[in-house]
Coordinates of C-alpha atoms and ligand atoms in Angstrom, one line a residue:
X1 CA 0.0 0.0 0.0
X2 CA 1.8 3.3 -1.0
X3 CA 0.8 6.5 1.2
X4 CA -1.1 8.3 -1.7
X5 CA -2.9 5.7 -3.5
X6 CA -5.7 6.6 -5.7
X7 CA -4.7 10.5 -5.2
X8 CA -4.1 12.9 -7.9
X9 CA -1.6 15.5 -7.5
X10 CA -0.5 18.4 -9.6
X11 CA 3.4 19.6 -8.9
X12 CA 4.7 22.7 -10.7
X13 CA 8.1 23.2 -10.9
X14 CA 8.6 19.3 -11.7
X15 CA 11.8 19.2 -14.1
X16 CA 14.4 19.8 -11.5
X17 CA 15.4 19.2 -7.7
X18 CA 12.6 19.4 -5.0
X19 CA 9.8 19.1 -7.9
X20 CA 11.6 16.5 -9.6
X21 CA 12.2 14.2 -6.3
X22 CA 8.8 15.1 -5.2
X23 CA 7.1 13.8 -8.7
X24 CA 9.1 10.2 -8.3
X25 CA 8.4 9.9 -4.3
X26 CA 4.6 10.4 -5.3
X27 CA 4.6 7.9 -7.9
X28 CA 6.2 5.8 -5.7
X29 CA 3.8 6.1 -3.2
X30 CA 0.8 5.5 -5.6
X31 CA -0.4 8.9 -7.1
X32 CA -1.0 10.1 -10.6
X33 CA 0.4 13.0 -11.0
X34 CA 0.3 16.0 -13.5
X35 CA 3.9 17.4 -14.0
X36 CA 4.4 20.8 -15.0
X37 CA 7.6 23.0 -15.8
X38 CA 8.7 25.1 -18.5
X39 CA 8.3 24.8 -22.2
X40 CA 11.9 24.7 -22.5
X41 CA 12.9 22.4 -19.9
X42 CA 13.6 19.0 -20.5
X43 CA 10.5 17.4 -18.1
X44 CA 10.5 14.6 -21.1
X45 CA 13.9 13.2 -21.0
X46 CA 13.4 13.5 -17.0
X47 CA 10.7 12.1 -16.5
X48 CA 9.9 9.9 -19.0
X49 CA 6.9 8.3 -20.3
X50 CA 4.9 7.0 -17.7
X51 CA 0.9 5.8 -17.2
X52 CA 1.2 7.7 -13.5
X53 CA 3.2 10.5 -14.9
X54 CA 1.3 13.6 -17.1
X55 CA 3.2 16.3 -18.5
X56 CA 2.8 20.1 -19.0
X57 CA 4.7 22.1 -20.6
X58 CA 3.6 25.8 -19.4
X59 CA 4.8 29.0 -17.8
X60 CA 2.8 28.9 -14.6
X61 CA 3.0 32.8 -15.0
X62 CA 0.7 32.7 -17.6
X63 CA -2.8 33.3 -17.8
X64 CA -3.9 30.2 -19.3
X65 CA -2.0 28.1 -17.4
X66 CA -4.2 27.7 -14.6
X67 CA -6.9 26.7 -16.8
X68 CA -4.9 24.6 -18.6
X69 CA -3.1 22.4 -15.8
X70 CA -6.4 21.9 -14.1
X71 CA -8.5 20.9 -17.2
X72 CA -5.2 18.6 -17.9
X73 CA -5.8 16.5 -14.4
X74 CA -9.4 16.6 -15.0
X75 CA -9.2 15.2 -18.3
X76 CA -6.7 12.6 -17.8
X77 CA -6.8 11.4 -13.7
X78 CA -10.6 12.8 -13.4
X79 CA -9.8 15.2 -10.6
X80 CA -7.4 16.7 -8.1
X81 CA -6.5 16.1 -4.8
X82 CA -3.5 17.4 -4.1
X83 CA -1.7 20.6 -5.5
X84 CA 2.4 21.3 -4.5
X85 CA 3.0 24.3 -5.7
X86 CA 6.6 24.6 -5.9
X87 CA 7.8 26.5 -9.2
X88 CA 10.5 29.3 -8.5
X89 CA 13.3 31.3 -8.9
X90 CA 15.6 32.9 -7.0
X91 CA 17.0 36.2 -8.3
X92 CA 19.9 37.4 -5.9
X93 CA 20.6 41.5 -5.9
X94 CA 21.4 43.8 -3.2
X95 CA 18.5 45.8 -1.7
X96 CA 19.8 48.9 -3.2
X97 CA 19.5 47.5 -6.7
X98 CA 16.0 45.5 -6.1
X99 CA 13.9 47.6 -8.2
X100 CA 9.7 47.1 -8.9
X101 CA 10.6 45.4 -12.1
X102 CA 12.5 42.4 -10.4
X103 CA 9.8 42.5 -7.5
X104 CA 7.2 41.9 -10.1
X105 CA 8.7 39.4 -11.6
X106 CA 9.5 37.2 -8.6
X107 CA 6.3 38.3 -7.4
X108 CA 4.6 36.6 -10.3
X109 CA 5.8 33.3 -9.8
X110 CA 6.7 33.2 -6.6
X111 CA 2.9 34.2 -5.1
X112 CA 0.9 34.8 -8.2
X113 CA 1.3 31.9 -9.8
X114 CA 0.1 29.9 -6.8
X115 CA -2.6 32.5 -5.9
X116 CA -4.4 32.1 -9.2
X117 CA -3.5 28.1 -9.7
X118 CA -4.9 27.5 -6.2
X119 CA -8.3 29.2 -7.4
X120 CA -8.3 27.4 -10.2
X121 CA -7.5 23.7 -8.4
X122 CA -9.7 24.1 -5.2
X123 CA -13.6 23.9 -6.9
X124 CA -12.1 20.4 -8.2
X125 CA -10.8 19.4 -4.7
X126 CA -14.1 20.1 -3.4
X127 CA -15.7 18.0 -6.1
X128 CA -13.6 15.0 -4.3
X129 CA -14.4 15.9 -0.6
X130 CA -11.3 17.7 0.5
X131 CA -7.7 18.3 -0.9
X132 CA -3.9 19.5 0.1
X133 CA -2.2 22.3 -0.6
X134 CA 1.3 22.4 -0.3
X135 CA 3.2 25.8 -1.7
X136 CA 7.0 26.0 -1.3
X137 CA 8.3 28.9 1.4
X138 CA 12.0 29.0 2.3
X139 CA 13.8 29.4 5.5
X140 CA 13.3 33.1 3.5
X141 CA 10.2 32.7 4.6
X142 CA 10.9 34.4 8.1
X143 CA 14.9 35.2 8.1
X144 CA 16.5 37.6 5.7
X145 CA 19.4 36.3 3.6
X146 CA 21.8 39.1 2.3
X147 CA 21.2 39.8 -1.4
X148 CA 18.0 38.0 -1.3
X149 CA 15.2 40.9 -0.4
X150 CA 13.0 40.3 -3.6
X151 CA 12.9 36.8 -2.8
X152 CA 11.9 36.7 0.8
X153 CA 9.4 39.3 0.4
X154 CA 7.8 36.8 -1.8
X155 CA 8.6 33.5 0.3
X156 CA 7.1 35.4 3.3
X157 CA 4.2 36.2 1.2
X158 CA 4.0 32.7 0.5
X159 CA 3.5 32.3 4.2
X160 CA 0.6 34.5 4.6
X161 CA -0.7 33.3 1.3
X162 CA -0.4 29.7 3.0
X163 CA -2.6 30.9 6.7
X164 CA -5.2 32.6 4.3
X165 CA -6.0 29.3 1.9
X166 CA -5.7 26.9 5.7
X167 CA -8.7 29.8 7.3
X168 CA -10.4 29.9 4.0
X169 CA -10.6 26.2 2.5
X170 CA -10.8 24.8 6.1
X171 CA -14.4 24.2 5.8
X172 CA -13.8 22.5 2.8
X173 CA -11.9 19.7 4.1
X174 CA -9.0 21.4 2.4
X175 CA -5.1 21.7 4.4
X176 CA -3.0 24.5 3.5
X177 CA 1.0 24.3 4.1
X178 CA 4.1 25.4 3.3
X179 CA 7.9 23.8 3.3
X180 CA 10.5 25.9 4.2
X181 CA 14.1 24.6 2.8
X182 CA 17.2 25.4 3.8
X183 CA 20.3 25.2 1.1
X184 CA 19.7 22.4 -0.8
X185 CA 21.8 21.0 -3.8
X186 CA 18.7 21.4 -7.0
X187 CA 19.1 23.0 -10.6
X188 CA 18.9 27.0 -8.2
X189 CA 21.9 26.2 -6.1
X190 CA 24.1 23.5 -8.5
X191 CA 26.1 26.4 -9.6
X192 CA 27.1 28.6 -6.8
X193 CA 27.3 25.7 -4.6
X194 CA 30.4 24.2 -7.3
X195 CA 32.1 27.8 -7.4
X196 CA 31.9 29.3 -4.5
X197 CA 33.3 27.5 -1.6
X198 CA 32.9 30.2 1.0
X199 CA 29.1 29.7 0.1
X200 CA 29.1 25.9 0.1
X201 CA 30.7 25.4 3.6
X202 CA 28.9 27.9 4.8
X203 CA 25.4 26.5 4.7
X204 CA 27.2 23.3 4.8
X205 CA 28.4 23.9 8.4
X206 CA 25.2 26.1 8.9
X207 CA 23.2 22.3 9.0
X208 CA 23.9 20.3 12.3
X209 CA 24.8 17.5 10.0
X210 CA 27.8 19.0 8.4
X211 CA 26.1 19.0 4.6
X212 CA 23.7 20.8 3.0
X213 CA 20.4 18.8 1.9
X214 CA 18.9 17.0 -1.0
X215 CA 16.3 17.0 -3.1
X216 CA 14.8 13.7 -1.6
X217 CA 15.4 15.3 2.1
X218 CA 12.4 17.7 1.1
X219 CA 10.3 15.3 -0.9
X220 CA 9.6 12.8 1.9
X221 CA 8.0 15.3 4.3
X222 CA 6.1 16.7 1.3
X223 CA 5.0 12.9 1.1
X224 CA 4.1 13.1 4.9
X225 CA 1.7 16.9 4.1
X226 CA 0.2 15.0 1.4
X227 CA -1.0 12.1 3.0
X228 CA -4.0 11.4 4.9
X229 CA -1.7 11.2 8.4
X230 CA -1.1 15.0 8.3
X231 CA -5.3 15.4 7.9
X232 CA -5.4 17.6 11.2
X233 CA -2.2 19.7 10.1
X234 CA -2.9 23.0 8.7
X235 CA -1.5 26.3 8.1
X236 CA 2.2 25.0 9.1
X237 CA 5.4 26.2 7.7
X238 CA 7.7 23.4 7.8
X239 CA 11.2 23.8 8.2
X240 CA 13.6 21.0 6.8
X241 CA 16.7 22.7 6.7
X242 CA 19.0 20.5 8.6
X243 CA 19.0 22.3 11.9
X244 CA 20.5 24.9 10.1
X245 CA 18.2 27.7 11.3
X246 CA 18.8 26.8 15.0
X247 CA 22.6 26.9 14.8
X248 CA 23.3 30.2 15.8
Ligands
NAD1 N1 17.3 25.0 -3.5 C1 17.2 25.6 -2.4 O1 18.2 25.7 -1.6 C2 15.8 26.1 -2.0 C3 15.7 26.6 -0.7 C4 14.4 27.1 -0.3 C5 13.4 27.1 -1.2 N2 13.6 26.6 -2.5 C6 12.4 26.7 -3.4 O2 12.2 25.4 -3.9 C7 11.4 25.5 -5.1 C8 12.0 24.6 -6.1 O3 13.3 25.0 -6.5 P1 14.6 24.1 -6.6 O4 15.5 24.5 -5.6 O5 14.1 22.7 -6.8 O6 15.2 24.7 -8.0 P2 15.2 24.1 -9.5 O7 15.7 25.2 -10.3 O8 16.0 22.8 -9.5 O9 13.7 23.8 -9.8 C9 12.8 24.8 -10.1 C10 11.9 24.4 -11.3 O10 10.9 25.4 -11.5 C11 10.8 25.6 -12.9 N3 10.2 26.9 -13.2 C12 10.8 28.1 -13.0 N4 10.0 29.1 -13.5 C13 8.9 28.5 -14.0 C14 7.7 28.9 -14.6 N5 7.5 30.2 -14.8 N6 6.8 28.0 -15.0 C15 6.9 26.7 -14.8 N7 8.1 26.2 -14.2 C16 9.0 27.1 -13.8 C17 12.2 25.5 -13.4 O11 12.3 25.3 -14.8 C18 12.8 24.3 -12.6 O12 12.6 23.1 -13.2 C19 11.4 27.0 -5.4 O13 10.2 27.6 -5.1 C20 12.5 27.5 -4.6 O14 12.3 28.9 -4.3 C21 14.8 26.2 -2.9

């Protein structure tokens, strides 16, 4: 028996690291899942073709990508139950050079995106009796990062966007949580992490284990958020950063 059988999930963000991972553990565990990233990434090659696997290629920022990602999982799995929103980027620029164009561009996919796919995905969950939402914070989420002020503005608003859909779709038999990573190793970081060793080590020595996380380390407790054993948890950021953001 996997832990989401018979569920059908949407995940955005699905060609690379924590979407990626998170699309294999939910197969794995028994869902059908709609896979969405990018027209130009290479989602095929990653993911394959598979009968529990359905993929999208669309900008999430778009405005017919709601419409089409949900009509996707209708049309193929008949429904939605569970929706990971987790496409993003991470622009880095001092606060002094953060001007409204970047905001509004991280803005759009970072918050958005999810607001508007969310509306989209929920009338369908309700169909079914209830649904999860899982959106992707940060440790950003609550902690400032130098260089990084676009991006936690929108990972905290991801946060508050998180506490509004748990008060709102509660009634609705509907969770609402975030994940907060710490540095993890995916397509955002590969780079920085190979050339800049101050950088590496240190969010490597940041994490009370000495390394800094993996894809998988972030899909499992997505798993747990997804499954019928976290039906009572709502409105919760977790934090899987490796202990990093109690090591003072
Ligand atoms: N890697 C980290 O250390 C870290 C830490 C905290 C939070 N996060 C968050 O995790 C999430 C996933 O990022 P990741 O680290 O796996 O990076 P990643 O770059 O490996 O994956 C992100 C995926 O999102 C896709 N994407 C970007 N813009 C898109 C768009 N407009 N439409 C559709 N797809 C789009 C990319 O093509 C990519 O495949 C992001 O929300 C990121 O902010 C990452």
């Amino acid at each position: 028996m996997g832990r989401l059988d018979g569920k059908i999930a949407i995940i955005t963000g699905a060609a690379s690291g924590i979407g990626l991972a998170t699309v294999r553990r939910f197969v794995a565990e028994g869902a059908r899942v709609v896979a969405v990233d990018l027209p130009t990434s290479d989602i095929d090659e990653e993911l394959g073709a598979q009968d529990a696997v359905h993929i999208i290629k669309i900008d999430v920022t778009t405005p017919e990508a709601p419409e089409t990602i949900v009509q996707a999982a209708v049309e193929r799995f008949r429904g939605i139950d569970i929706l990971f929103n987790n496409a993003g980027a991470a622009p880095t620029a001092p606060l002094e050079d953060t001007d409204v164009e970047l905001l509004r561009r991280i803005m759009a996919l970072n918050v958005e995106a999810i607001l508007r796919l969310t509306q989209r995905a929920v009338p369908e969950m309700r169909k079914r009796g209830g649904g999860r939402i899982i959106n992707t914070g940060s440790i950003t989420s609550f902690y400032a990062v130098p260089d990084c002020a676009a991006y936690a503005i929108s990972k905290h608003a991801v946060a508050s966007l998180t506490k509004s859909m748990c008060i709102e779709y509660g009634a609705d038999n509907i969770t609402a949580n975030y994940i907060c990573p710490g540095a993890i190793v995916t397509g955002m970081t590969r780079e920085v992490v190979e050339e800049n060793t101050e950088f590496r080590d240190f969010w490597a020595r940041k994490s009370v284990f000495g390394r800094w996380g993996e894809p998988d380390d972030i899909a499992g407790p997505v798993v747990f958020l997804a499954s019928d054993d976290a039906r009572f948890v709502t409105g919760h950021g977790l934090v899987i950063d490796g202990g990093a953001t109690q090591n003072l």
